[in-house]
Coordinates of C-alpha atoms and ligand atoms in Angstrom, one line a residue:
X1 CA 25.1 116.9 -87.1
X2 CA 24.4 113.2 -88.1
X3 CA 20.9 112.1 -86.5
X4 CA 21.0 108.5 -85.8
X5 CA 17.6 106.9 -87.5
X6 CA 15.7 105.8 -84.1
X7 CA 12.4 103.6 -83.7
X8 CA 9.9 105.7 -82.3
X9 CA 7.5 103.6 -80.3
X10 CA 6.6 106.5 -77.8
X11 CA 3.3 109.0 -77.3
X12 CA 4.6 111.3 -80.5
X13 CA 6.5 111.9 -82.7
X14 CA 6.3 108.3 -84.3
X15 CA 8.3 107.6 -87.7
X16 CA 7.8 109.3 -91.0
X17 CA 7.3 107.7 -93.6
X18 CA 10.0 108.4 -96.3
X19 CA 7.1 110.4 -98.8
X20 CA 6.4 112.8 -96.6
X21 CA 10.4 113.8 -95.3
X22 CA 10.2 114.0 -99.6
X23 CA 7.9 115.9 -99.6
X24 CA 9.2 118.2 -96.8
X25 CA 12.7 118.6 -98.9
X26 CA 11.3 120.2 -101.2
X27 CA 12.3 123.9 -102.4
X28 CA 10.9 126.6 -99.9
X29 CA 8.6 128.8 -101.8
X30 CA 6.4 132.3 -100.7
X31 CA 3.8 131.3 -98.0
X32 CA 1.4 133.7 -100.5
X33 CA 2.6 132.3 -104.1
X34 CA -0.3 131.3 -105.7
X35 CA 1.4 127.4 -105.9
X36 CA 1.1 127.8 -101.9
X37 CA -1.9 128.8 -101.9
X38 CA -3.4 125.8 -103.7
X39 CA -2.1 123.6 -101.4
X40 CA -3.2 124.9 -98.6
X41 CA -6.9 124.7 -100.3
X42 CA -5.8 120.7 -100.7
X43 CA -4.8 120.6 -97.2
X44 CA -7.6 122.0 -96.0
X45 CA -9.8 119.4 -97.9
X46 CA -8.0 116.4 -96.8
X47 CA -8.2 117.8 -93.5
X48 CA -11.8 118.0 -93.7
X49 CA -12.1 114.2 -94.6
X50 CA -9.7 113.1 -91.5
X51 CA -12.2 114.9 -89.6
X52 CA -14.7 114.2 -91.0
X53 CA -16.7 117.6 -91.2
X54 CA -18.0 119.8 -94.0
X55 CA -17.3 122.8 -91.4
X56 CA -16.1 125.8 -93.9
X57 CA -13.3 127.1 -90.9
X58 CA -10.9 123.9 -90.6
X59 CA -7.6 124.2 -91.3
X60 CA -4.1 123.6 -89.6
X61 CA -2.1 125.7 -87.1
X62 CA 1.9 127.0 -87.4
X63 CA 2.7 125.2 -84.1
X64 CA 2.3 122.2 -82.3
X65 CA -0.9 120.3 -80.7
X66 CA -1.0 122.7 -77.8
X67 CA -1.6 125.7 -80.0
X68 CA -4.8 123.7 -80.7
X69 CA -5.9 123.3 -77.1
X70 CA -4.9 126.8 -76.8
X71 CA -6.8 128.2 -80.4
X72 CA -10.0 126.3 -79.0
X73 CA -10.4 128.1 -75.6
X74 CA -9.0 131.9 -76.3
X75 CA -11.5 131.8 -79.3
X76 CA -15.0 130.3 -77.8
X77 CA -14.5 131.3 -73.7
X78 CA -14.7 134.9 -72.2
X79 CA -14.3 135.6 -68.6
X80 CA -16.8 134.5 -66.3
X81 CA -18.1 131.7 -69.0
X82 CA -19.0 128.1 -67.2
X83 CA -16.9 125.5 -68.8
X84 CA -17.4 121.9 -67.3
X85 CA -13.6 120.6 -68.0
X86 CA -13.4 116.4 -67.8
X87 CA -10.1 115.7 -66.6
X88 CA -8.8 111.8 -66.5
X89 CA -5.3 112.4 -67.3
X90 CA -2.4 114.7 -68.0
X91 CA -4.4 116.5 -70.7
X92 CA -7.7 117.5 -69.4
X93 CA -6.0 119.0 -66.5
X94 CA -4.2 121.6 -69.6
X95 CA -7.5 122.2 -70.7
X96 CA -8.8 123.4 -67.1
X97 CA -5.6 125.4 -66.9
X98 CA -6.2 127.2 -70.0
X99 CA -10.0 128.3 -69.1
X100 CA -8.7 129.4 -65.3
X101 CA -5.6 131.5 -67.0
X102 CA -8.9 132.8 -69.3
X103 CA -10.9 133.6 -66.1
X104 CA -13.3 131.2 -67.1
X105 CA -15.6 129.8 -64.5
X106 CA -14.1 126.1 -64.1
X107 CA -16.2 123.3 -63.0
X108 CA -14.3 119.7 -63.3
X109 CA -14.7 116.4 -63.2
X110 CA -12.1 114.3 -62.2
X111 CA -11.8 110.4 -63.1
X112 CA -9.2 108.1 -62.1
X113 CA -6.7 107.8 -64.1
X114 CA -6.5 104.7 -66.4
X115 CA -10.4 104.9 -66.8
X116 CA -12.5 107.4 -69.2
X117 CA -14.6 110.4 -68.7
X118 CA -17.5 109.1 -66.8
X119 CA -21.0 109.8 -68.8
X120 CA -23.1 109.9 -66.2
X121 CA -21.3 112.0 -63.7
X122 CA -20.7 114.5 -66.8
X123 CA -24.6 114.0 -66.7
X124 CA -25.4 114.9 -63.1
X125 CA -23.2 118.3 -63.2
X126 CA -25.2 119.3 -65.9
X127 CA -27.9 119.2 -64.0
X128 CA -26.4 121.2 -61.3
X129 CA -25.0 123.6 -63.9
X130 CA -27.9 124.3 -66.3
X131 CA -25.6 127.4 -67.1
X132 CA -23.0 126.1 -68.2
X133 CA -21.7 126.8 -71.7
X134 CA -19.2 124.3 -72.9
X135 CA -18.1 121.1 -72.6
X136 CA -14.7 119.8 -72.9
X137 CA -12.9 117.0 -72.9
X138 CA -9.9 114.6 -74.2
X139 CA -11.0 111.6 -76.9
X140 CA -7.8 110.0 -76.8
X141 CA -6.0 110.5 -73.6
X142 CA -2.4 110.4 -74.0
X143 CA -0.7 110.2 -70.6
X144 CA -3.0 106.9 -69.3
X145 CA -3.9 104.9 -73.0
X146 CA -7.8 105.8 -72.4
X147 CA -10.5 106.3 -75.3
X148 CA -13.2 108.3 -73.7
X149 CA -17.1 108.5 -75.7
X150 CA -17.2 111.3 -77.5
X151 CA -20.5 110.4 -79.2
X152 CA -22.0 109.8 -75.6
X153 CA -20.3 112.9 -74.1
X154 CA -21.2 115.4 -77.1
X155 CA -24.6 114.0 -77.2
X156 CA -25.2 114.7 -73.7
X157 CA -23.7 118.4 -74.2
X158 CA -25.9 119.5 -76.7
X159 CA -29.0 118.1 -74.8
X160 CA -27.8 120.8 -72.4
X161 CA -27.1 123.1 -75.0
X162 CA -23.6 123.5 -74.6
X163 CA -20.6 123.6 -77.4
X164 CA -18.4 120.5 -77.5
X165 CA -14.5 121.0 -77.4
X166 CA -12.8 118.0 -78.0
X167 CA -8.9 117.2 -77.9
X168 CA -8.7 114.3 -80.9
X169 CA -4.4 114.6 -80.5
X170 CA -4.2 111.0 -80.4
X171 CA -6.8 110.1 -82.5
X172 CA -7.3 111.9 -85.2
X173 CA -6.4 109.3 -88.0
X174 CA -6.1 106.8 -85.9
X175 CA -9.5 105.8 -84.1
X176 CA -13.2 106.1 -85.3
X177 CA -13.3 109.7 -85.0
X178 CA -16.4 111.8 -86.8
X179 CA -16.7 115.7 -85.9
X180 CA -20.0 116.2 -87.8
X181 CA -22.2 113.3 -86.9
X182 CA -21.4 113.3 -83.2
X183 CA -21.7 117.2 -83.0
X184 CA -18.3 118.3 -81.8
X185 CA -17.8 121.9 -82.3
X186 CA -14.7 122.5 -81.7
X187 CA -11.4 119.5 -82.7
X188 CA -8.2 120.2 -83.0
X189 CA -5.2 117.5 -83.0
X190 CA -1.4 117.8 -83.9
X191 CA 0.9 116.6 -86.7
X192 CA 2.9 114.1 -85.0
X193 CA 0.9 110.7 -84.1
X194 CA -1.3 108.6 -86.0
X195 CA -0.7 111.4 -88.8
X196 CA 2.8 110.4 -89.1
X197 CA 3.9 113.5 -89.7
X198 CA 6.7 116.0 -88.7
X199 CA 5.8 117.7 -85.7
X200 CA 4.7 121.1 -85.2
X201 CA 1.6 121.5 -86.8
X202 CA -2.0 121.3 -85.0
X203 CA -5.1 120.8 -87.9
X204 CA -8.2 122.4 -86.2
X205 CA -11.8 122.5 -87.2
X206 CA -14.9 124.8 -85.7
X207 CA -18.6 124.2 -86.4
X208 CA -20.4 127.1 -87.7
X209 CA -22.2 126.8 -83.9
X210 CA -18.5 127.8 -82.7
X211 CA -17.8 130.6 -85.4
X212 CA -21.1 132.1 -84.4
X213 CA -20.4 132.1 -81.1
X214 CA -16.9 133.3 -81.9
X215 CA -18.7 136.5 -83.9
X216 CA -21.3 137.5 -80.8
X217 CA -18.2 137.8 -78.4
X218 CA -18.8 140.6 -75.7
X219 CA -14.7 141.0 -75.0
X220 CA -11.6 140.7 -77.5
X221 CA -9.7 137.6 -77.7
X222 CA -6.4 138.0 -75.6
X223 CA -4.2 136.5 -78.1
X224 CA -2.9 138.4 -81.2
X225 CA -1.6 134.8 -82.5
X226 CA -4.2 132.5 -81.9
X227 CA -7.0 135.1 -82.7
X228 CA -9.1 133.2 -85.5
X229 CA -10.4 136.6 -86.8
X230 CA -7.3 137.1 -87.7
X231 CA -6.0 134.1 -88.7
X232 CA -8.8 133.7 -91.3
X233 CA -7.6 136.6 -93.1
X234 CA -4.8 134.2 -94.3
X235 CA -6.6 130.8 -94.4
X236 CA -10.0 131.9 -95.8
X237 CA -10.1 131.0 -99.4
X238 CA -12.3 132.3 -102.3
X239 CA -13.2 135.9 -103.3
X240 CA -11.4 137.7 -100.6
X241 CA -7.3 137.7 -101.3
X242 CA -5.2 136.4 -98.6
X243 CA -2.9 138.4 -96.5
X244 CA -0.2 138.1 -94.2
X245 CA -0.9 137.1 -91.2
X246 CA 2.1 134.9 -89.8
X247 CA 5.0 133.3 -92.0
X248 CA 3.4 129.4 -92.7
X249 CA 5.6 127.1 -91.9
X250 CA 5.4 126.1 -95.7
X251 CA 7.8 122.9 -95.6
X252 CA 6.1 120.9 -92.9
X253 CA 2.8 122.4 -95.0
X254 CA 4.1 120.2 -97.4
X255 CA 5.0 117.5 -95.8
X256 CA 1.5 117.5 -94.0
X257 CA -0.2 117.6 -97.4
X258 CA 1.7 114.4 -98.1
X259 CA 0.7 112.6 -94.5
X260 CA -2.7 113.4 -95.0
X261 CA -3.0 112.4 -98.8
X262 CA -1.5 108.9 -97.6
X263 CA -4.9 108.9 -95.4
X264 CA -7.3 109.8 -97.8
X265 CA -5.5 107.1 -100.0
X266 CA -5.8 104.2 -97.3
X267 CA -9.6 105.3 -96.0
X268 CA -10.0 106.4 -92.6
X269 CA -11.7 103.1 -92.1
X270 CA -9.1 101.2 -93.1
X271 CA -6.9 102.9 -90.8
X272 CA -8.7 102.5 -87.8
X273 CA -8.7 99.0 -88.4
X274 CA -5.0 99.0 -88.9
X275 CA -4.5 100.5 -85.6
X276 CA -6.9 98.5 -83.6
X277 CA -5.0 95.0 -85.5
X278 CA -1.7 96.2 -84.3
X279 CA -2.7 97.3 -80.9
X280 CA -4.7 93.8 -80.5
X281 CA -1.0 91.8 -81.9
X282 CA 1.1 94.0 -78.7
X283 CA -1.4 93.2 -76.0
X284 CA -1.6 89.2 -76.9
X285 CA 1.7 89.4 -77.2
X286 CA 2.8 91.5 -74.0
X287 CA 0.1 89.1 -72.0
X288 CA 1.6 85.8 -73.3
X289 CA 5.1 87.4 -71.4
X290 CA 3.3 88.1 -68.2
X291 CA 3.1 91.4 -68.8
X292 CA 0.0 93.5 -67.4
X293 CA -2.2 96.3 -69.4
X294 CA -3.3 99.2 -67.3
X295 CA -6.0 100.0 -69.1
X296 CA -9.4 97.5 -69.3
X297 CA -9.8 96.1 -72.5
X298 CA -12.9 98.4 -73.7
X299 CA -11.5 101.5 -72.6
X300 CA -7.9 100.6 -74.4
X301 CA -6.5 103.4 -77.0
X302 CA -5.4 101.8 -80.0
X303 CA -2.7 104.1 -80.8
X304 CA -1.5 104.1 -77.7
X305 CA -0.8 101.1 -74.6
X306 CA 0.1 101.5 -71.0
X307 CA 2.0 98.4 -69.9
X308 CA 2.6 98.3 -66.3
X309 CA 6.5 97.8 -65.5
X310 CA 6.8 94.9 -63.5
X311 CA 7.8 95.0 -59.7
X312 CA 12.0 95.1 -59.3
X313 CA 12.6 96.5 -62.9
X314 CA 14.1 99.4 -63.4
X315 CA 12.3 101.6 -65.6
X316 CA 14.7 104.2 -66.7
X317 CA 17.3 101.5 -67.3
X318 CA 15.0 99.2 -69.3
X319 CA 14.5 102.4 -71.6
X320 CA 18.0 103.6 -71.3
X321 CA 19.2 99.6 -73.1
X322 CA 16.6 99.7 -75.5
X323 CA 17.6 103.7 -77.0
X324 CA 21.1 102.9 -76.0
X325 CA 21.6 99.0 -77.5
X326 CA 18.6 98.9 -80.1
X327 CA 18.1 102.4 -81.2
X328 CA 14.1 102.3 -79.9
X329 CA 12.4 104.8 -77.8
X330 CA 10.0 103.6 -75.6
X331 CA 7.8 106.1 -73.5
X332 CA 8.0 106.2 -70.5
X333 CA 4.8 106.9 -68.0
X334 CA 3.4 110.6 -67.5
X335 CA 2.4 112.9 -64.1
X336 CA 1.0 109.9 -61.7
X337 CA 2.2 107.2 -63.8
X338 CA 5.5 107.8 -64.3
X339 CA 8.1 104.6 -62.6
X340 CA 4.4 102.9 -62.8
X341 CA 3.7 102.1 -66.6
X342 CA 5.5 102.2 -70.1
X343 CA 3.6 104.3 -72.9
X344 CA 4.0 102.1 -76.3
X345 CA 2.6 104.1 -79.4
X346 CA 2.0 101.9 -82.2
X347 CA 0.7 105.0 -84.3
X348 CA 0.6 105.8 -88.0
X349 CA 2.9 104.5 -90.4
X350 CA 3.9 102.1 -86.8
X351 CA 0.8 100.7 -86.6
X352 CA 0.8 97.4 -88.0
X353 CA 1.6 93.7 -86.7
X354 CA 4.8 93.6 -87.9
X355 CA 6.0 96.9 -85.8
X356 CA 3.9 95.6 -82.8
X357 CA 6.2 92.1 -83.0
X358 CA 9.2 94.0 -83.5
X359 CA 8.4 96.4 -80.1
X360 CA 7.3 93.6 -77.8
X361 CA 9.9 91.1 -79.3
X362 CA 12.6 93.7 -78.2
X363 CA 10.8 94.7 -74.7
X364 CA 10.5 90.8 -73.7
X365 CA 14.3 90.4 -75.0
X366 CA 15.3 93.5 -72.7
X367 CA 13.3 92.3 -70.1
X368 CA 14.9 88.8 -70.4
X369 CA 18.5 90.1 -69.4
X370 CA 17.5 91.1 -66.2
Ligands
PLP1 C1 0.5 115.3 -77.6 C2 -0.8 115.7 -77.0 C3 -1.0 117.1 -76.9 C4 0.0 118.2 -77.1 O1 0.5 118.2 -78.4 P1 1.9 118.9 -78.7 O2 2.1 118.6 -80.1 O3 2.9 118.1 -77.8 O4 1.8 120.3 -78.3 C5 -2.3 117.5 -76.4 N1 -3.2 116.6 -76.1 C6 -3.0 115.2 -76.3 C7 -4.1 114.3 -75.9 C8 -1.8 114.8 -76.7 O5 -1.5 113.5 -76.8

């Protein structure tokens, strides 16, 4: 089956560059031959630097940015645990559905959507919870174009002596994003956004705060799959042999080696700024149309804008010309936004001025027909 070669200006997957579906061609060899091997060891280095982490257990997941979310919570929460979820979007409310399906004792905090996790509100139930355990939350919040504090909100959590999960999906290689000097314990993201990867791959990192809490565990982990005991008998390097645990999925292992070399090659800092200049070029341009951001411009994502779809147009027809007539996908809005906003991801190798002129140049051109 042909697939026709689309623009993908949605939340994920965005376009890959042509190194890495290179790299992913590539013969298939034995997830344990020893060429394998080293490359997870490079992975697992250049996925310490997007991180930016020295933590010894970071490493990347056979399935998508769920299995992260997922990973994070069977591993540090047992049943009857206090987890204080912050929930301002599609996202955070997964993350409260994972610890309740855990039996986790669930306390949440709810911000509108379109604005970030409030600090001092996160402040005040930790006050009323002085037992709670963990803290999580969503960086980069997907479904409503929100960057949340992390620094503020982790800093906060370890004042109260919790461990800090944080969802970095959206902007792990794409916004300021650094796991060791803000204290998060537990990050996971996914393959397919500002990586520029193929999707289904979730790179995860715990703090040795997390694996020690991981170690003094009263009750097993209810997940043969996701059970990081068990997964380290594969991904642990060094004197120790690896075994089977799961077949890796060793072609997008290479093809992720290849998206994250491209990172270390650029700089993290060098792609933030990329993002932030491309994101900047779509909403002076978008604004110059008449066109309205959802989001305020301090708590704007980068990587990812909600525009809100002006009053008589028809969203699914708008999006149905552009895939349809100019081979671009555009997302369309999530849960209480959906009909209300367009998603535009200008993430990875999309993220530059020239992909942000050809996106709203196209949008204002569709627009303009009707
Ligand atoms: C995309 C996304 C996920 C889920 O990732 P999948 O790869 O679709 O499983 C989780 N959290 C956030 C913030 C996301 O944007």
């Amino acid at each position: 089956m042909e697939i026709p070669n689309r623009e993908l200006f949605g939340p994920g997957p965005t376009n890959v560059p042509n190194s890495v579906l290179q790299a992913l061609s590539q013969p298939t060899i034995g997830h344990l031959d020893p060429e394998f091997l080293k490359l997870m060891d490079e992975v697992g280095d250049k996925t310490k630097y997007s991180f930016q982490t020295e933590n010894a257990l970071t490493f990347v997941l056979s399935a998508p940015g769920s299995i992260g979310m997922e990973t994070s919570f069977v591993n540090i929460v047992e049943p009857g645990d206090k987890v204080i979820t912050c929930i301002n979007g599609v996202f955070g409310g997964r993350m409260q559905a994972i610890c309740q399906k855990i039996g986790a004792s669930v306390v949440t905090i709810e911000n509108e959507w379109g604005t970030p996790v409030d600090v001092e509100q996160l402040a005040e139930t930790l006050q009323q919870h002085p037992d709670a355990k963990i803290v999580a939350f969503v960086h980069a919040e997907t479904s409503t174009g929100v960057r949340s504090d992390a620094q503020a909100i982790a800093a906060l959590a370890r004042q109260n002596d919790c461990l800090v999960v944080a969802d970095c999906v959206t902007s792990l290689a794409g916004v300021e994003l650094r796991v060791d000097d803000w204290g998060l314990d537990v990050a996971y993201s996914g393959s397919q956004k500002c990586l520029s990867c193929v999707p289904g791959l979730s790179p995860i990192t715990f703090s040795q705060k997390a694996v020690d809490t991981i170690k003094r565990r009263k009750t097993p982990v209810v997940s043969w799959f996701c059970d990081v005991s068990l997964l380290m008998s594969y991904y642990e390097s060094g004197e120790k042999t690896r075994a089977y645990h799961h077949t890796a999925p060793v072609n997008s292992l290479y093809a992720i080696n290849e998206a994250l070399s491209l990172v270390v090659d650029e700089t993290l800092e060098s792609r933030w700024l990329r993002h932030q200049d491309a994101a900047n070029h779509l909403y002076s341009k978008l604004e110059a149309a008449g066109l309205e951001m959802l989001v305020v411009p301090e708590h704007r994502l980068a990587p990812l804008t909600l525009v809100r779809i002006p009053d008589g147009v028809d969203d699914a027809a708008v999006r149905g010309s552009l895939l349809a007539n100019r081979n671009i996908e555009l997302g369309g809005g999530l849960g209480k936004f959906a009909g209300e906003a367009w998603r535009i991801g200008l993430m990875g190798q999309n993220a530059s001025v020239d992909r942000a002129d050809f996106i709203s140049d196209a949008l204002i051109a569709e627009l303009g027909k009707r």
